Each structure stands twice: as C-alpha cells, then as structure tokens.
PDB file of C-alpha atoms in Angstrom:
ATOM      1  CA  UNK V  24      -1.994  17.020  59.847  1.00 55.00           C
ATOM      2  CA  UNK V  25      -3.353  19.884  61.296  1.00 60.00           C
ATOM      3  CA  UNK V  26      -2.111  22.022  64.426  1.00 63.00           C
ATOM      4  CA  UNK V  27      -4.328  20.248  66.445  1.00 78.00           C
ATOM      5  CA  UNK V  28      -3.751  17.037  65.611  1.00 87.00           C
ATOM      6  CA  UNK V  29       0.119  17.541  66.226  1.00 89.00           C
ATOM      7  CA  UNK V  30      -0.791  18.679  69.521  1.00 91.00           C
ATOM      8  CA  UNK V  31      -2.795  15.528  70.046  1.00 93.00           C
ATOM      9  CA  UNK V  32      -0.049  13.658  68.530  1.00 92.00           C
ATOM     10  CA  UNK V  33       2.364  14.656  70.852  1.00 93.00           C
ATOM     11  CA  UNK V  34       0.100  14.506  73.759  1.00 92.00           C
ATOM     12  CA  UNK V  35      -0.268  11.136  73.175  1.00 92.00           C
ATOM     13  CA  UNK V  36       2.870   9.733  72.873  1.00 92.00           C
ATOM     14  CA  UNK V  37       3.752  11.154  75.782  1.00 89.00           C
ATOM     15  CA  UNK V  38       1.098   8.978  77.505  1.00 86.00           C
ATOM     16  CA  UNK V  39       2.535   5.852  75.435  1.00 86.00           C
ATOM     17  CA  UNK V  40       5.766   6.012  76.143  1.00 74.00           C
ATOM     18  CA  UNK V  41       6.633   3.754  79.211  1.00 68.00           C
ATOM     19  CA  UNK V  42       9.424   1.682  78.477  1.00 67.00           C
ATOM     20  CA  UNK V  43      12.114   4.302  76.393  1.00 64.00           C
ATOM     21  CA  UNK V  44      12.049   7.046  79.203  1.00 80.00           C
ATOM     22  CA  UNK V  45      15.346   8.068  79.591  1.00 90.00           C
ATOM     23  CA  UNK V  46      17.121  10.189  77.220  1.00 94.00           C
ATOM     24  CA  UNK V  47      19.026   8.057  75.946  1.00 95.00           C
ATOM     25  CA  UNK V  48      16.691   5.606  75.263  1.00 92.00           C
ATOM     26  CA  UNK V  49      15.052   8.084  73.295  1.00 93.00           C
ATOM     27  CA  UNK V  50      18.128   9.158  71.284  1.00 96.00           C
ATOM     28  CA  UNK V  51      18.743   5.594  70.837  1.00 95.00           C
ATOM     29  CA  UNK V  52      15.702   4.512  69.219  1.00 94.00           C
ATOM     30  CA  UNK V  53      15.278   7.574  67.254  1.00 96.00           C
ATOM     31  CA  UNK V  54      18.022   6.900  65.512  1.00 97.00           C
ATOM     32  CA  UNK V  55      17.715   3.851  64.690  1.00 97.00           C
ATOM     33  CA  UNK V  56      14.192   4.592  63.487  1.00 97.00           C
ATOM     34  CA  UNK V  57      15.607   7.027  61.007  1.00 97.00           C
ATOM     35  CA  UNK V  58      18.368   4.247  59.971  1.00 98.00           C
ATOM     36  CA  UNK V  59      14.979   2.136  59.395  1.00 98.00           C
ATOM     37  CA  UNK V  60      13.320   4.735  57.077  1.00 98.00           C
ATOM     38  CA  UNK V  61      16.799   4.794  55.140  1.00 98.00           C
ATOM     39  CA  UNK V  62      16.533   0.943  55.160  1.00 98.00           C
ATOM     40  CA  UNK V  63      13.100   1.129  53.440  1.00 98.00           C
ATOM     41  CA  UNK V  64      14.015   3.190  50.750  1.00 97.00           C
ATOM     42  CA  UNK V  65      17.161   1.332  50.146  1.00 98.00           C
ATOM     43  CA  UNK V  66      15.395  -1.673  49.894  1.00 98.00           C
ATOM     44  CA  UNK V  67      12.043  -0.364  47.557  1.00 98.00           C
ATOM     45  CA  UNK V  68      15.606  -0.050  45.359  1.00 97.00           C
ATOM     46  CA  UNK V  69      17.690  -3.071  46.044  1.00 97.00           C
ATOM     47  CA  UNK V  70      15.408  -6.000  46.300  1.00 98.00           C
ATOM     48  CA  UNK V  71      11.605  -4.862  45.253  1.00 97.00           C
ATOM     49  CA  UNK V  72      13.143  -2.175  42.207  1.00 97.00           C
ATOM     50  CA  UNK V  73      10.004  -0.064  42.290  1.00 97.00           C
ATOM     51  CA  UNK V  74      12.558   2.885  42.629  1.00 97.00           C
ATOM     52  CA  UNK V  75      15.541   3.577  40.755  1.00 97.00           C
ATOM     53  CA  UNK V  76      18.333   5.488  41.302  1.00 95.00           C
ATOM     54  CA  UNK V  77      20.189   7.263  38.751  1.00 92.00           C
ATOM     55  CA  UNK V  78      22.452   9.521  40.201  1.00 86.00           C
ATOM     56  CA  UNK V  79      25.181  11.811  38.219  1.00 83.00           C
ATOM     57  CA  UNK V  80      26.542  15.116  38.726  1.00 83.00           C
ATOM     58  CA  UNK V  81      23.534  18.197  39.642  1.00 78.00           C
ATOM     59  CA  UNK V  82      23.890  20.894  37.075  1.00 72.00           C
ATOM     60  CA  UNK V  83      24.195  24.633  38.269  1.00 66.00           C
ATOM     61  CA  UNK V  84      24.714  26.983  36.131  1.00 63.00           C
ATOM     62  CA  UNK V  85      25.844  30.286  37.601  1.00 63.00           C
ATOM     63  CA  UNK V  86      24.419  32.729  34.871  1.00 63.00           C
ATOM     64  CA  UNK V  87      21.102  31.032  35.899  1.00 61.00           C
ATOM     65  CA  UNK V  88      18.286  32.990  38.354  1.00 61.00           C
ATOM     66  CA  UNK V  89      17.960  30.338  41.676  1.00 62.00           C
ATOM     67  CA  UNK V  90      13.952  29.825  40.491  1.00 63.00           C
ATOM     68  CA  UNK V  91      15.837  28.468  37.030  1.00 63.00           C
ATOM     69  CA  UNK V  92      18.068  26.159  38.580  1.00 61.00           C
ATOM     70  CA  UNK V  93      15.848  24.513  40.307  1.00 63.00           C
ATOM     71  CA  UNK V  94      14.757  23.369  36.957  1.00 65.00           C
ATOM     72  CA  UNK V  95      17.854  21.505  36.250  1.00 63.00           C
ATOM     73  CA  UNK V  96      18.139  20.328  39.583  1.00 72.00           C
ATOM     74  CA  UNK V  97      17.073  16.255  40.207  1.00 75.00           C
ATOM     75  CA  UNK V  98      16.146  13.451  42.487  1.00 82.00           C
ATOM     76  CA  UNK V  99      18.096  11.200  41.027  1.00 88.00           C
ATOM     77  CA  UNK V 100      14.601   8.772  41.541  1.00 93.00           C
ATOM     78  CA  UNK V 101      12.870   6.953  38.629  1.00 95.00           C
ATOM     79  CA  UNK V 102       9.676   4.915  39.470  1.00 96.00           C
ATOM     80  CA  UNK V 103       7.071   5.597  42.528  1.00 97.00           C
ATOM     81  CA  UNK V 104       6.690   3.123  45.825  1.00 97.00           C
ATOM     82  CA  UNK V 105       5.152   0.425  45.137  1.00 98.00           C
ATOM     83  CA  UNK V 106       1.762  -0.310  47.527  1.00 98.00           C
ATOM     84  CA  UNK V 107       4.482  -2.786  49.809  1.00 98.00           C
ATOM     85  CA  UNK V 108       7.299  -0.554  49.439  1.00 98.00           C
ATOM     86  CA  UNK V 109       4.848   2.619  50.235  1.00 98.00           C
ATOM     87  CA  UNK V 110       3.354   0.870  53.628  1.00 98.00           C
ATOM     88  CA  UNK V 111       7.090  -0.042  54.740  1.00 98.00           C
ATOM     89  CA  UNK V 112       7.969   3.395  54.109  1.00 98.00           C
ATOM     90  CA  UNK V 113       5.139   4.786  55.730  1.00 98.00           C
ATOM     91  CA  UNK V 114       5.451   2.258  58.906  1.00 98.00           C
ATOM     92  CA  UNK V 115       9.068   3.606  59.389  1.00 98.00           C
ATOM     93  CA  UNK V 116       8.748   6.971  59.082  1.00 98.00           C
ATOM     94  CA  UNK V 117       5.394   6.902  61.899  1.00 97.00           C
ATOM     95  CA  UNK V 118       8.366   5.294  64.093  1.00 96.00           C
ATOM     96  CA  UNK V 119      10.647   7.964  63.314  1.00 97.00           C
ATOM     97  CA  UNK V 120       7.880  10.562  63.801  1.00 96.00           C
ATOM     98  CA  UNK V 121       6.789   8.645  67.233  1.00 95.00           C
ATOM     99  CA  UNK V 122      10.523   9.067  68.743  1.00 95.00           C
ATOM    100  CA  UNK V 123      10.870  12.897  67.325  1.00 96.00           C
ATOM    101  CA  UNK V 124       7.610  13.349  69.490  1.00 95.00           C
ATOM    102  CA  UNK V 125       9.203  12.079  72.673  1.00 95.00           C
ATOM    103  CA  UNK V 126      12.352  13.509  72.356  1.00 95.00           C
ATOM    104  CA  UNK V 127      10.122  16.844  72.269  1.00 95.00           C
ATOM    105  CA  UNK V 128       8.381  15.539  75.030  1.00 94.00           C
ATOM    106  CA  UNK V 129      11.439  14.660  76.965  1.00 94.00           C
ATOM    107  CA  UNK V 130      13.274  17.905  76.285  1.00 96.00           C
ATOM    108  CA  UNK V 131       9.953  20.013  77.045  1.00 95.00           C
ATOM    109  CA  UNK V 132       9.735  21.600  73.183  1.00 96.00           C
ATOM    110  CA  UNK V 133       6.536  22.079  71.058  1.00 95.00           C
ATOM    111  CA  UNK V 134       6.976  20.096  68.121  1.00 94.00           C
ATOM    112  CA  UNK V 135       3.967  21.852  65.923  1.00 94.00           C
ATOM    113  CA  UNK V 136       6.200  25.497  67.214  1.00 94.00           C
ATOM    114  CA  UNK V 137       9.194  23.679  65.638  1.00 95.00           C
ATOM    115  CA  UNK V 138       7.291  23.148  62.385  1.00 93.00           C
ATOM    116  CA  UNK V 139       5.731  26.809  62.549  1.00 92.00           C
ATOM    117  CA  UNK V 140       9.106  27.912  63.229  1.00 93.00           C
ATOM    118  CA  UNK V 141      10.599  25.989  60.095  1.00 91.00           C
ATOM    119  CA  UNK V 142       7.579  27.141  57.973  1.00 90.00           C
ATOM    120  CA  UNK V 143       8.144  30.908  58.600  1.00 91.00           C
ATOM    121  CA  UNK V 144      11.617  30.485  57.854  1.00 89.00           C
ATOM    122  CA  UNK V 145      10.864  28.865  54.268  1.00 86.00           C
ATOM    123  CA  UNK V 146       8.513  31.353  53.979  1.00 86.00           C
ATOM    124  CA  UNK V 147      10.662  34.305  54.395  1.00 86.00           C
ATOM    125  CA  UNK V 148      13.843  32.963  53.391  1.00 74.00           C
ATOM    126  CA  UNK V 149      12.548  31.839  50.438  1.00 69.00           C
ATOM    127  CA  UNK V 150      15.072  29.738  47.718  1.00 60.00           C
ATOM    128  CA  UNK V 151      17.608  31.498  49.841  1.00 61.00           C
ATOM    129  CA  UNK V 152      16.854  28.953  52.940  1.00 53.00           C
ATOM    130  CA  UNK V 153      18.760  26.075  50.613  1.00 57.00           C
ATOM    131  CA  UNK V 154      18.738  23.575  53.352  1.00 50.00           C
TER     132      UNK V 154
END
C-alpha cells in the first residue's frame, strides 16, 4: 500500500470506529487482535499442518561477516499457508492493522510517518538495526 492509501486507511477508520472509542477499548481489542493473528498461525500448524515448525538452536558464528550469518540464520517454517490458512491469516492481521490505525488515531500519530520513520531507520542502520 501506497502513502496514500495509508492515509486513506487511517482516515477511514477513524470514521468507522464508533463503538471502541476510549483508550482502552482500543488497547483492549488491539491486543487481542494480535493474540488472534498468533492464533492463526498456531493453528495453520496445529490442526490444518500446512506449516511446520522445526525449531532448534540459530547458528552464529562469530568469525562470520553479519551479511554471512544471515545465511545460516532460519525460520524455523516448512510448508506455505494454505488458501484457508492464508485468508484466516490475512482476516486477522486486517483486524490487527484496523486497531493499530485507531490507536494512531486516538493518540493523534501518523501511522504512514511511523512506517517512514521505521523505513529510514532500516535503511540507514542497515543489518546493524537487528530488531
């Protein structure tokens, strides 16, 4: 999504949100939108087994240049999101994205400056950003 449509985005949740006003509400539901898009992955795992974990100790060697270790660095995922698994993913993560936009709205911050903001960061800080 473009700047634009960010700023449209935002704009318009701000005109849909009637019922989660207060701050709290906000904080309330956005977290348990982002304990739904955990739920979704857990599950393409657990019951539909598109994904796979396999999860073991991450490899860093020290003698190693940071563009090299990323190399031996993993997800730990096997497999790709099924089309179900994908849409309940998707679905969540709108929700989460929804109540990120109105806690912006709420607390008067430009979400596309936030993500401008991150992006120069990454851009100047490079590997060395290791969020």
């Amino acid at each position: 999504m473009d700047s634009s449509g960010l700023n449209v985005f935002q704009k318009q949740v701000s005109e849909l949100l009637l019922r989660h006003k207060s701050i709290l509400d906000v904080l309330s539901k956005f977290n348990e939108s982002n304990s739904s898009v955990h739920r979704s992955v857990i599950k393409s795992i657990t019951e539909c087994g598109c994904l796979e974990v396999n999860a073991n100790k991450q490899s860093w060697c020290e003698e190693k240049g940071m563009e090299d270790a990323q190399e031996g660095l993993h997800s730990h995922l096997k497999g790709t999101l099924c089309e179900n698994c994908l849409d309940a993913v998707s679905t969540t993560l709108g929700k989460n994205l929804f109540y990120m936009a109105s806690l912006c709205n709420l607390l008067e911050i430009d979400l596309n400056g936030v993500i401008d903001e991150e992006t120069n960061k990454c851009n100047t800080l490079g590997l060395f950003k290791l969020s």
